[in-house]
Amino acid sequence: MSSQPHEPDFKNIWQNQETEKVIMSVEEVRFNARKYLRRKKRDLIARSAFVVLAAASIGIFLTNARFTSLRFVAGMVMATLLTSTVWNLLRVYRSSERPWSSNRSAPNAAMTSCIEFYRSELERYLAYAGLPAWQLVTVLVIIGWMTRDALTRNSTDPFRLMLPYVLLAAAGLVMLVAVRKFQARRIQDDIDALEVFENEIHAGGSHDTAADKHEK
Amino acid sequence: MGVSAQEDLYKEATQTYGATLQRLARAYESDPDKRRDLLQDIHLALWLSLEKYEARCSLRTWVYRVAHNTATSHVIRQHRTNSRELFSLEQIEAMPDGVNPARDAGDRMAIERLFELIHQLKPLERDVMLLYLEDLDAATIAEITGISAVHVRVQIHRIKVILTRRFHKGGHS
């Protein structure tokens, strides 16, 4: 270090910086923890309720409706959405041993090193960003087919009233897919950079570099 | 673990590392409102994690891991949607003088310039830098981050070079 210019005491600067005197009390943290767990529980109940409602709606719709090709397609769309929701719900249950009690990710965060945690978080977000893409594309294809059918026929099917909303939803889905794709690409870039970093570690870990010798 | 033991551990952790957690939150989030939320998230994660605390590692390692990993999650969440690019130490070291925003802030306080530099870093490098600034040795940093001690020393060397260069040329004395 003798060749380098005057070096400020960075550690001292860092550790003596002014911090706000905000210390959370145990009561406050306990209250937040209860609130968090209640929110998780509500989320799970809401998802389950949605599946039950969707299943009931499809059942009523398919048993009472006159069987036209348009209604058949609508039924397929609903069935696809229902399947994807059930699938997501199963994933939530599977990924959580005790979904009602505590947050599993907190102990994981403590027992996992930063590099492992970083990788697992990136992979989790990548899976999340990539998950709806194929489902939404499937729904879009079905909606496209349904729209074409409705536009070329002059039936008085009341389902036709839903068409503008269906088109709006389709446009929204396209946007969502695009955003998800963009996010997935960014996360993939981060994973690639992490792999480069890990390779560098493995390459550097086998022998002492000049910097390391210098530090020693 | 009993609730009272969890409480005792939490109190011990916040008394010992409370200021560290605040500095860490500041290093990971510049927006004051989001920073407050992040700090709450860290405390919440710490509280929940202590339910499963085992003495396989020290409380210090436990607290640092929870805090850094929670903050990393926060950075990834933010990074998914914003356009801000994050850099490695190597990239920052190689940056030409003209595109270095921290360099132009010669009259600003040293700590602000430190934050500017830290906010540019990728999560793992940010972890190493913060742990170094908290005066942890390479072996402890390696235990917390999972990066080999040898590589941690290489990173620390880079950090020192970058800091010295920037602070010297930035006018700090």
Coordinates of C-alpha atoms in Angstrom, one line a residue:
Chain A
M1 CA 0.0 0.0 0.0
S2 CA 3.0 2.3 0.3
S3 CA 2.7 3.2 -3.4
Q4 CA -0.9 4.3 -3.0
P5 CA -1.9 7.8 -2.0
H6 CA -3.2 8.7 1.5
E7 CA -6.0 6.3 2.3
P8 CA -8.9 7.5 4.4
D9 CA -10.2 5.2 7.1
F10 CA -13.2 3.9 5.2
K11 CA -14.3 1.5 8.0
N12 CA -14.3 4.3 10.5
I13 CA -16.2 6.6 8.1
W14 CA -18.7 3.8 7.5
Q15 CA -19.2 2.7 11.1
N16 CA -19.5 6.3 12.5
Q17 CA -22.1 7.4 10.0
E18 CA -25.3 8.8 11.6
T19 CA -28.2 6.4 11.7
E20 CA -31.8 7.0 12.6
K21 CA -32.6 5.9 16.1
V22 CA -35.3 3.5 14.9
I23 CA -35.2 0.3 17.0
M24 CA -38.2 -1.9 16.5
S25 CA -39.6 -3.2 19.8
V26 CA -40.3 -6.9 20.3
E27 CA -44.0 -6.1 20.5
E28 CA -43.9 -4.3 17.2
V29 CA -42.0 -7.1 15.4
R30 CA -44.4 -9.7 16.9
F31 CA -47.3 -7.7 15.7
N32 CA -45.8 -7.5 12.2
A33 CA -45.1 -11.2 12.2
R34 CA -48.7 -12.0 13.1
K35 CA -49.9 -9.6 10.4
Y36 CA -47.6 -11.2 7.8
L37 CA -48.8 -14.7 8.7
R38 CA -52.4 -13.6 8.6
R39 CA -51.9 -12.1 5.2
K40 CA -50.3 -15.4 4.0
K41 CA -53.3 -17.3 5.3
R42 CA -55.8 -15.0 3.7
D43 CA -54.0 -15.3 0.4
L44 CA -54.1 -19.1 0.5
I45 CA -57.8 -19.0 1.5
A46 CA -58.6 -16.5 -1.4
R47 CA -56.8 -18.7 -3.9
S48 CA -58.6 -21.8 -2.7
A49 CA -62.0 -20.0 -2.8
F50 CA -61.2 -18.8 -6.3
V51 CA -60.6 -22.4 -7.5
V52 CA -63.9 -23.6 -5.8
L53 CA -65.9 -20.7 -7.4
A54 CA -64.3 -21.2 -10.8
A55 CA -65.0 -25.0 -10.7
A56 CA -68.7 -24.3 -9.6
S57 CA -69.1 -21.7 -12.4
I58 CA -67.8 -24.0 -15.1
G59 CA -70.0 -26.8 -13.8
I60 CA -73.1 -24.7 -13.9
F61 CA -72.2 -23.1 -17.2
L62 CA -71.5 -26.4 -19.0
T63 CA -74.5 -28.3 -17.6
N64 CA -77.1 -25.5 -18.3
A65 CA -75.9 -24.0 -21.5
R66 CA -77.0 -24.8 -25.0
F67 CA -74.1 -26.6 -26.5
T68 CA -72.7 -24.4 -29.3
S69 CA -69.1 -24.2 -30.6
L70 CA -68.7 -20.7 -29.1
R71 CA -69.7 -22.0 -25.6
F72 CA -67.5 -25.0 -26.1
V73 CA -64.5 -22.7 -26.6
A74 CA -65.5 -20.5 -23.7
G75 CA -65.6 -23.7 -21.5
M76 CA -62.2 -24.6 -22.7
V77 CA -60.8 -21.2 -21.8
M78 CA -62.3 -21.5 -18.4
A79 CA -61.0 -25.0 -17.9
T80 CA -57.5 -23.8 -18.9
L81 CA -57.6 -21.0 -16.4
L82 CA -59.0 -23.4 -13.7
T83 CA -56.2 -25.9 -14.4
S84 CA -53.5 -23.3 -14.2
T85 CA -54.9 -22.0 -10.9
V86 CA -55.1 -25.4 -9.4
W87 CA -51.6 -26.1 -10.6
N88 CA -50.3 -22.8 -9.0
L89 CA -52.2 -23.7 -5.8
L90 CA -50.5 -27.1 -5.7
R91 CA -47.2 -25.5 -6.1
V92 CA -47.8 -23.2 -3.2
Y93 CA -48.8 -26.2 -1.0
R94 CA -45.9 -28.2 -2.2
S95 CA -43.3 -25.5 -1.6
S96 CA -44.5 -25.0 2.0
E97 CA -44.4 -27.7 4.6
R98 CA -46.5 -25.7 7.0
P99 CA -48.3 -23.0 5.1
W100 CA -50.3 -21.9 8.1
S101 CA -47.6 -21.5 10.6
S102 CA -44.4 -19.7 9.7
N103 CA -42.3 -18.4 6.9
R104 CA -39.9 -21.0 5.7
S105 CA -37.9 -18.5 3.7
A106 CA -36.7 -16.7 6.9
P107 CA -34.8 -19.7 8.4
N108 CA -33.6 -20.6 4.9
A109 CA -32.1 -17.1 4.6
A110 CA -30.2 -17.7 7.8
M111 CA -29.0 -21.2 7.0
T112 CA -28.0 -20.5 3.4
S113 CA -24.9 -18.6 2.3
C114 CA -25.4 -15.3 0.4
I115 CA -24.2 -16.9 -2.9
E116 CA -26.5 -19.9 -2.7
F117 CA -29.4 -17.7 -1.6
Y118 CA -28.8 -15.2 -4.4
R119 CA -28.8 -18.1 -7.0
S120 CA -32.0 -19.7 -5.5
E121 CA -33.8 -16.3 -5.5
L122 CA -32.8 -15.6 -9.1
E123 CA -34.0 -19.1 -10.1
R124 CA -37.3 -18.6 -8.2
Y125 CA -37.9 -15.3 -9.9
L126 CA -37.0 -16.7 -13.3
A127 CA -39.5 -19.6 -12.7
Y128 CA -42.1 -17.1 -11.6
A129 CA -41.5 -14.8 -14.6
G130 CA -41.6 -17.8 -17.0
L131 CA -44.5 -19.6 -15.5
P132 CA -47.5 -17.7 -16.9
A133 CA -46.1 -17.3 -20.4
W134 CA -47.1 -20.7 -21.8
Q135 CA -50.4 -20.7 -20.0
L136 CA -51.3 -17.2 -21.2
V137 CA -50.3 -18.0 -24.7
T138 CA -52.6 -21.1 -24.6
V139 CA -55.4 -18.9 -23.4
L140 CA -54.6 -16.3 -26.1
V141 CA -54.8 -18.9 -28.9
I142 CA -58.1 -20.1 -27.6
I143 CA -59.4 -16.6 -27.3
G144 CA -58.2 -15.9 -30.9
W145 CA -60.1 -18.9 -32.1
M146 CA -63.2 -17.9 -30.2
T147 CA -63.1 -14.3 -31.5
R148 CA -62.7 -15.4 -35.1
D149 CA -65.8 -17.7 -34.7
A150 CA -67.9 -14.9 -33.2
L151 CA -67.0 -12.3 -35.8
T152 CA -67.8 -14.5 -38.9
R153 CA -71.2 -15.7 -37.7
N154 CA -74.4 -13.7 -37.2
S155 CA -75.8 -15.7 -34.3
T156 CA -77.8 -14.0 -31.5
D157 CA -75.7 -15.7 -28.9
P158 CA -75.7 -13.5 -25.8
F159 CA -72.1 -14.6 -25.2
R160 CA -71.2 -12.2 -28.0
L161 CA -71.7 -9.3 -25.6
M162 CA -68.7 -10.4 -23.8
L163 CA -66.5 -10.1 -26.9
P164 CA -65.1 -6.5 -26.2
Y165 CA -64.1 -7.5 -22.7
V166 CA -62.5 -10.7 -24.0
L167 CA -60.5 -8.7 -26.6
L168 CA -59.5 -6.2 -23.9
A169 CA -58.4 -9.1 -21.7
A170 CA -56.5 -10.5 -24.6
A171 CA -54.6 -7.2 -25.1
G172 CA -53.8 -7.1 -21.4
L173 CA -52.5 -10.7 -21.6
V174 CA -50.2 -9.8 -24.5
M175 CA -48.8 -6.9 -22.4
L176 CA -48.4 -9.1 -19.4
V177 CA -46.5 -11.8 -21.4
A178 CA -44.3 -9.1 -22.8
V179 CA -43.5 -7.7 -19.4
R180 CA -42.8 -11.2 -18.0
K181 CA -40.5 -12.0 -20.9
F182 CA -38.6 -8.8 -20.3
Q183 CA -38.2 -9.6 -16.6
A184 CA -37.2 -13.1 -17.3
R185 CA -34.5 -11.9 -19.7
R186 CA -33.1 -9.5 -17.1
I187 CA -33.1 -12.3 -14.5
Q188 CA -31.4 -14.7 -16.9
D189 CA -28.7 -12.1 -17.5
D190 CA -28.1 -11.9 -13.7
I191 CA -27.9 -15.7 -13.6
D192 CA -25.4 -15.7 -16.4
A193 CA -23.3 -13.0 -14.6
L194 CA -23.5 -15.1 -11.4
E195 CA -22.2 -18.2 -13.3
V196 CA -19.3 -16.1 -14.6
F197 CA -18.6 -14.9 -11.0
E198 CA -18.7 -18.5 -9.7
N199 CA -16.4 -19.7 -12.4
E200 CA -14.0 -16.9 -11.5
I201 CA -14.2 -18.1 -7.8
H202 CA -13.4 -21.7 -8.7
A203 CA -10.6 -20.6 -11.0
G204 CA -9.2 -18.2 -8.3
G205 CA -9.8 -20.6 -5.4
S206 CA -7.3 -23.2 -6.6
H207 CA -4.3 -20.9 -6.4
D208 CA -3.3 -17.7 -4.6
T209 CA -3.5 -14.6 -6.9
A210 CA -1.2 -11.7 -6.8
A211 CA -3.8 -9.7 -4.9
D212 CA -4.2 -12.5 -2.4
K213 CA -0.5 -12.7 -1.7
H214 CA -0.5 -9.0 -1.3
E215 CA -3.3 -9.2 1.3
K216 CA -1.5 -11.9 3.2
Chain B
M1 CA -37.5 -23.0 20.5
G2 CA -39.7 -21.2 23.1
V3 CA -41.1 -17.8 22.6
S4 CA -39.1 -16.3 25.5
A5 CA -35.8 -17.7 24.1
Q6 CA -36.7 -16.3 20.7
E7 CA -37.4 -12.9 22.3
D8 CA -34.1 -13.0 24.2
L9 CA -32.2 -13.8 21.0
Y10 CA -34.0 -11.1 19.1
K11 CA -33.2 -8.5 21.8
E12 CA -29.6 -9.5 21.8
A13 CA -29.4 -9.4 18.1
T14 CA -31.0 -6.0 17.8
Q15 CA -29.0 -4.5 20.6
T16 CA -25.7 -5.8 19.2
Y17 CA -26.4 -5.4 15.5
G18 CA -29.2 -2.8 15.3
A19 CA -27.0 0.0 13.9
T20 CA -25.4 -2.5 11.5
L21 CA -28.8 -3.4 10.2
Q22 CA -29.7 0.2 9.7
R23 CA -26.5 0.9 7.8
L24 CA -27.2 -2.2 5.7
A25 CA -30.7 -1.1 4.8
R26 CA -29.3 2.3 3.8
A27 CA -26.7 0.6 1.6
Y28 CA -29.4 -1.4 -0.2
E29 CA -32.1 1.2 -0.6
S30 CA -31.7 4.9 -1.1
D31 CA -35.4 5.8 -1.0
P32 CA -36.3 6.5 2.7
D33 CA -39.8 5.0 2.6
K34 CA -38.6 1.8 0.9
R35 CA -35.7 1.7 3.2
R36 CA -38.0 1.7 6.2
D37 CA -40.0 -1.1 4.6
L38 CA -36.8 -3.0 4.0
L39 CA -35.6 -2.6 7.5
Q40 CA -39.0 -3.9 8.7
D41 CA -38.7 -6.8 6.4
I42 CA -35.2 -7.6 7.8
H43 CA -36.4 -7.4 11.4
L44 CA -39.4 -9.6 10.5
A45 CA -37.3 -12.2 8.8
L46 CA -34.9 -12.1 11.7
W47 CA -37.7 -12.6 14.2
L48 CA -39.2 -15.5 12.2
S49 CA -35.8 -17.1 11.6
L50 CA -34.9 -17.1 15.3
E51 CA -37.7 -19.6 15.9
K52 CA -35.4 -22.1 14.3
Y53 CA -32.1 -20.8 15.5
E54 CA -29.5 -23.5 16.1
A55 CA -26.1 -22.8 17.6
R56 CA -24.5 -24.4 14.6
C57 CA -23.3 -20.9 13.6
S58 CA -22.8 -17.8 15.7
L59 CA -25.6 -15.3 16.2
R60 CA -23.5 -12.8 14.2
T61 CA -23.3 -15.1 11.1
W62 CA -27.0 -15.8 11.5
V63 CA -28.0 -12.1 11.7
Y64 CA -25.8 -11.1 8.8
R65 CA -27.0 -13.9 6.6
V66 CA -30.7 -13.1 7.3
A67 CA -30.1 -9.4 6.8
H68 CA -28.0 -9.7 3.6
N69 CA -30.2 -12.3 2.0
T70 CA -33.4 -10.3 2.8
A71 CA -31.8 -7.3 1.3
T72 CA -30.6 -9.3 -1.8
S73 CA -34.2 -10.4 -2.3
H74 CA -35.2 -6.7 -2.2
V75 CA -32.6 -5.8 -4.8
I76 CA -33.7 -8.5 -7.2
R77 CA -37.3 -7.5 -6.8
Q78 CA -36.4 -3.9 -7.6
H79 CA -34.0 -4.8 -10.4
R80 CA -36.6 -6.8 -12.3
T81 CA -38.6 -3.6 -13.0
N82 CA -36.2 -0.7 -13.0
S83 CA -33.7 0.0 -15.7
R84 CA -30.8 0.8 -13.4
E85 CA -27.8 -1.3 -14.2
L86 CA -25.7 -2.9 -11.5
F87 CA -21.9 -3.5 -11.8
S88 CA -19.3 -5.9 -10.4
L89 CA -16.2 -4.6 -8.6
E90 CA -14.2 -5.5 -11.7
Q91 CA -16.4 -3.4 -13.9
I92 CA -16.3 -0.4 -11.6
E93 CA -12.5 -0.7 -11.3
A94 CA -12.3 -0.7 -15.1
M95 CA -14.7 2.3 -15.6
P96 CA -13.1 5.3 -17.3
D97 CA -13.0 8.4 -15.2
G98 CA -15.5 10.3 -17.3
V99 CA -18.5 8.0 -16.7
N100 CA -17.9 7.7 -13.0
P101 CA -20.7 9.7 -11.3
A102 CA -19.1 9.4 -7.8
R103 CA -16.0 11.2 -9.1
D104 CA -17.8 14.3 -9.9
A105 CA -19.2 14.8 -6.5
G106 CA -16.0 16.2 -5.0
D107 CA -17.7 18.5 -2.5
R108 CA -20.1 16.0 -1.1
M109 CA -19.7 14.2 2.1
A110 CA -17.5 11.1 2.1
I111 CA -20.3 8.9 3.3
E112 CA -22.6 9.9 0.5
R113 CA -19.9 9.1 -2.0
L114 CA -19.5 5.7 -0.4
F115 CA -23.2 5.1 -0.7
E116 CA -23.1 6.1 -4.4
L117 CA -20.5 3.5 -5.0
I118 CA -22.3 0.8 -3.0
H119 CA -25.6 1.4 -4.7
Q120 CA -23.9 0.6 -8.0
L121 CA -22.7 -2.8 -7.0
K122 CA -24.3 -6.2 -7.7
P123 CA -25.7 -7.9 -4.6
L124 CA -22.8 -10.3 -3.9
E125 CA -20.1 -7.7 -4.3
R126 CA -22.2 -5.4 -2.2
D127 CA -22.4 -8.0 0.5
V128 CA -18.6 -8.4 0.6
M129 CA -18.0 -4.6 0.6
L130 CA -20.5 -4.0 3.5
L131 CA -19.1 -6.8 5.5
Y132 CA -15.6 -5.5 5.0
L133 CA -16.7 -2.0 6.0
E134 CA -18.2 -3.6 9.1
D135 CA -14.7 -4.8 9.9
L136 CA -15.3 -8.5 9.5
D137 CA -12.3 -10.6 8.6
A138 CA -12.0 -12.6 5.3
A139 CA -12.8 -15.9 7.0
T140 CA -16.1 -14.6 8.5
I141 CA -17.1 -12.9 5.3
A142 CA -16.4 -16.2 3.5
E143 CA -18.6 -18.1 6.0
I144 CA -21.5 -15.6 5.6
T145 CA -21.3 -15.2 1.8
G146 CA -20.3 -18.7 0.8
I147 CA -17.4 -17.3 -1.3
S148 CA -14.0 -18.8 -0.7
A149 CA -11.7 -16.9 1.7
V150 CA -9.2 -16.5 -1.1
H151 CA -11.6 -14.9 -3.4
V152 CA -12.9 -12.7 -0.6
R153 CA -9.4 -11.4 -0.1
V154 CA -9.2 -10.7 -3.8
Q155 CA -12.5 -8.8 -3.6
I156 CA -11.3 -6.8 -0.6
H157 CA -8.2 -5.8 -2.4
R158 CA -10.3 -4.5 -5.3
I159 CA -12.5 -2.7 -2.9
K160 CA -9.5 -1.0 -1.3
V161 CA -8.1 0.1 -4.7
I162 CA -11.4 1.5 -5.9
L163 CA -12.1 3.3 -2.6
T164 CA -8.6 4.8 -2.4
R165 CA -8.6 5.9 -6.0
R166 CA -12.1 7.5 -5.8
F167 CA -11.6 9.2 -2.5
H168 CA -8.2 10.5 -3.3
K169 CA -9.3 11.9 -6.7
G170 CA -12.6 13.0 -5.3
G171 CA -10.9 15.5 -3.0
H172 CA -11.4 13.7 0.3
S173 CA -8.7 14.2 2.8

